[in-house]
Coordinates of C-alpha atoms in Angstrom, one line a residue:
X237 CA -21.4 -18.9 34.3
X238 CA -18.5 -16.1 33.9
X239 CA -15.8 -19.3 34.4
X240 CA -14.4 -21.0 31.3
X241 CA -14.9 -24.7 30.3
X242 CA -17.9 -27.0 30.9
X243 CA -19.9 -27.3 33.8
X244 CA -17.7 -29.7 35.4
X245 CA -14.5 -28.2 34.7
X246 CA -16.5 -24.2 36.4
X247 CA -17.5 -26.6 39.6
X248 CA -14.2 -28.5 39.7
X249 CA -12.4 -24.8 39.7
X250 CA -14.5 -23.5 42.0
X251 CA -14.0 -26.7 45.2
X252 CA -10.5 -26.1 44.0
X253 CA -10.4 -22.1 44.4
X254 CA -12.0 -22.8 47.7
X255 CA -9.7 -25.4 49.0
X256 CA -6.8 -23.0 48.0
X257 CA -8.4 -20.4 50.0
X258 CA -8.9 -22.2 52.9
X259 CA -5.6 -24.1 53.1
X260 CA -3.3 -20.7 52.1
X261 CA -2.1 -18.7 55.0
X262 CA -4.4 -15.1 55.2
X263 CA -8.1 -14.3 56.4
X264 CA -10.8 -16.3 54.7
X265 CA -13.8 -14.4 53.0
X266 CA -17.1 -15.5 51.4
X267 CA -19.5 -13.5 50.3
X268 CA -23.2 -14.7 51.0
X269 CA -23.9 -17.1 48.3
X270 CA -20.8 -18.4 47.2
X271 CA -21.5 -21.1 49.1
X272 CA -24.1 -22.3 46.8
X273 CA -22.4 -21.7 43.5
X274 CA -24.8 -19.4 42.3
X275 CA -24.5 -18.7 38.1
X276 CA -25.8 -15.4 39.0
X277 CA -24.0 -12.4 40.2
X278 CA -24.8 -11.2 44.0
X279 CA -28.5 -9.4 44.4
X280 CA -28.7 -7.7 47.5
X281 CA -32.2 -7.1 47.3
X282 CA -33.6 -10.8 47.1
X283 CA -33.2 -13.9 48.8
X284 CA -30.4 -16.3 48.4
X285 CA -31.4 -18.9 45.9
X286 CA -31.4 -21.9 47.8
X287 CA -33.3 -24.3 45.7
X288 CA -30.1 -24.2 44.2
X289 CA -29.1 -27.1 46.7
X290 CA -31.6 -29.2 44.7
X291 CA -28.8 -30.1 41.9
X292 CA -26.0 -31.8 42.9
X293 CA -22.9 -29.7 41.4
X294 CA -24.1 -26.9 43.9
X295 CA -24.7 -29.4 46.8
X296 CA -21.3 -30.6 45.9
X297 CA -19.9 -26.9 46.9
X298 CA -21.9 -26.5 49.6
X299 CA -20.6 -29.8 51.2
X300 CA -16.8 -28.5 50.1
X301 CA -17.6 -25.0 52.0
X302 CA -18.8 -27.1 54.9
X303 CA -16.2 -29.4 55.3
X304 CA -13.2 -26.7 54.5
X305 CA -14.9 -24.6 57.5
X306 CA -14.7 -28.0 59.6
X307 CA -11.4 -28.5 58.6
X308 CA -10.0 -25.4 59.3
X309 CA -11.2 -25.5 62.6
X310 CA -10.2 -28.9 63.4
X311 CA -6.5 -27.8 62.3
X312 CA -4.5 -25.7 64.1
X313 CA -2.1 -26.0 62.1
X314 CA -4.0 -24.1 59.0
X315 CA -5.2 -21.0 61.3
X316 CA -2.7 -20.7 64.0
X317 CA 0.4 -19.2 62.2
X318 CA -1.5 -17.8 59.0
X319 CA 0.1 -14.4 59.5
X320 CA 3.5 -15.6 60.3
X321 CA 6.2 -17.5 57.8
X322 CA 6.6 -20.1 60.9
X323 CA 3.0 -21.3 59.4
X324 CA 3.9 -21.8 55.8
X325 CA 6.6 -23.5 53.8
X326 CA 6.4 -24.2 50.0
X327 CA 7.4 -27.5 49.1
X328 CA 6.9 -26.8 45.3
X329 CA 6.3 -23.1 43.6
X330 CA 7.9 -23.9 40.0
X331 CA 5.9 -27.3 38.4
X332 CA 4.6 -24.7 36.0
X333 CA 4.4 -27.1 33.5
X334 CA 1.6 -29.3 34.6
X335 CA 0.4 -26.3 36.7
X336 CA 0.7 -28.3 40.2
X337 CA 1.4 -26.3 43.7
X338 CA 2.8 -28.2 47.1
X339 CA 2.9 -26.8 50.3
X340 CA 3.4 -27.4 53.9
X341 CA 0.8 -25.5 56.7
X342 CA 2.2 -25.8 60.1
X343 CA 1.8 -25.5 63.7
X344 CA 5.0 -26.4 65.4
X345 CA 5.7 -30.0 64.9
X346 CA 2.7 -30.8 63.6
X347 CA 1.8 -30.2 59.3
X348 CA -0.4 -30.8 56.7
X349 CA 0.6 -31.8 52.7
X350 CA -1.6 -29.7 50.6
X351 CA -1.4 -30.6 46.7
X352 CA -3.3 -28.4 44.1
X353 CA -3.7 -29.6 40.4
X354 CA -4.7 -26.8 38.6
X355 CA -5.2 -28.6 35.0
X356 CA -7.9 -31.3 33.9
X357 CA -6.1 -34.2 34.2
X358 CA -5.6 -36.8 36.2
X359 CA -1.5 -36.9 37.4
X360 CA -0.6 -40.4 38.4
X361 CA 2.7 -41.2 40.5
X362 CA 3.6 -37.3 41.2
X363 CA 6.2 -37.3 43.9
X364 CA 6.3 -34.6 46.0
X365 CA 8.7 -34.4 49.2
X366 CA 7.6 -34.2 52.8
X367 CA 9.4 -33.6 55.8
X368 CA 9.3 -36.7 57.9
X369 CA 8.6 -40.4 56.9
X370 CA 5.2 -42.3 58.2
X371 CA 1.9 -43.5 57.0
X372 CA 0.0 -40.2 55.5
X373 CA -4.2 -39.8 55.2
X374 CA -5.8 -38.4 52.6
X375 CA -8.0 -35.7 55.0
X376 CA -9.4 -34.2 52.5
X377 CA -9.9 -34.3 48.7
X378 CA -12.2 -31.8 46.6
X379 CA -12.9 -34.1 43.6
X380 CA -14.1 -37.0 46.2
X381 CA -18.1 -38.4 45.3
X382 CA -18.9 -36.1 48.4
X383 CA -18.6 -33.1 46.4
X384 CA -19.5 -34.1 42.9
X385 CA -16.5 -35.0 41.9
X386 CA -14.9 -37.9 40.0
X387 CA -13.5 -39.2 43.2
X388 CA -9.6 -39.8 42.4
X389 CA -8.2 -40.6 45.5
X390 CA -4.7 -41.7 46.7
X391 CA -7.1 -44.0 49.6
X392 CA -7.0 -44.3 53.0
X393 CA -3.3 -44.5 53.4
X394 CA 0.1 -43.5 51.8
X395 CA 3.4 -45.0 53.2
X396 CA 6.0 -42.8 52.3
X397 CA 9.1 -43.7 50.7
X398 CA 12.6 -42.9 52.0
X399 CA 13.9 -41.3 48.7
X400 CA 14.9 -37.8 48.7
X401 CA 12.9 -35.6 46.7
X402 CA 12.3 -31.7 46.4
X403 CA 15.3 -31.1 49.0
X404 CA 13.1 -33.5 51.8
X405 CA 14.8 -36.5 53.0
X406 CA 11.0 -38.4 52.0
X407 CA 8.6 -38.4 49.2
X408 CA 5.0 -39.4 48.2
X409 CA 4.2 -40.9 45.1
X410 CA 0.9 -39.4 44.6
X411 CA -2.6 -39.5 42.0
X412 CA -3.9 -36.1 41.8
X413 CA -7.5 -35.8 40.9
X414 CA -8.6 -33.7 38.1
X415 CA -9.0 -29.5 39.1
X416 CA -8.6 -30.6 42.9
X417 CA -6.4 -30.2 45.9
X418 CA -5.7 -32.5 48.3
X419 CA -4.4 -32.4 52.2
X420 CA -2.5 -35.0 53.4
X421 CA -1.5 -35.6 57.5
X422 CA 1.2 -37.4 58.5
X423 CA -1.3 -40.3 60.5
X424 CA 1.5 -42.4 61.8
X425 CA 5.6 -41.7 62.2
X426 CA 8.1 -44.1 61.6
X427 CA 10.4 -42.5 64.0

């Protein structure tokens, strides 16, 4: 209740706060009940209130935490060098201007694309570069239907483009949902 804007704009901010947390190199914390969005501040001396899960925005973090803790399982490449710069890579630190972050996790060879929209609205055919040229998935999105969200999506599958962009030989012409990150995998390499 402490966050600014309405109450989808705190919920969109906080699946995007978490899907920065959990896709930016460094230990992950939660403290107990953050999973569940709760308005309230911390009370060690009751229970976690979980008929919280009973409205949807908080089911919709709940689902975010869940599938962020899958997700950085599943992918080495977003644990394995998080203390090491061989793990991380900016691909672009300076769109101030419509408050947007792109970055590369890796794990050798092998990367994800994460996006982060930090403002309200919707940013339709934002190129961003990327390192080698293929068919890239949408693996996760924290503004899809899932999590409460308004479900902006790029789909299933991006083909990339072979025009140079952000110092990368390739480039993604990319919709960025609303207060939401996304991460992209390369699925399948042209070369």
């Amino acid at each position: 209740d402490k966050m600014p804007g309405d109450e989808w704009q705190r919920f969109a901010n906080l699946r995007l706060l978490y899907t920065y947390l959990y896709t930016y190199p460094g230990s992950k914390l939660l403290f107990m009940g953050c999973e569940l969005a709760d308005p309230l501040e911390w009370r060690h001396r009751e229970q976690l209130n979980w008929s919280l899960l009973e409205q949807a925005p908080h089911a919709g973090v709940h689902h975010v935490v869940k599938d962020l803790n899958l997700l950085y399982r599943r992918e080495t490449s977003l644990h394995r060098f998080s203390f090491s710069e061989q793990g991380f890579e900016w691909v672009d630190c300076n769109d101030a201007t419509q408050s947007v972050l792109a970055y590369l996790r890796r794990d050798g060879d092998d990367f994800l694309l994460v996006v982060l929209n930090f403002t309200p609205v919707v940013r339709r055919n934002y190129r961003v570069g990327v390192p080698a040229a293929g068919t890239y998935r949408e693996v996760f999105n924290s503004d899809s239907h899932f999590y409460n969200g308004s479900d902006v999506s790029n789909g299933s599958h991006i083909a990339c483009e072979e025009r140079s962009w952000m110092g990368r030989p390739y480039s993604l012409n990319l919709t960025l949902p609303p207060l939401a990150g996304i991460v992209l995998r390369l699925e399948k390499s042209d070369a």
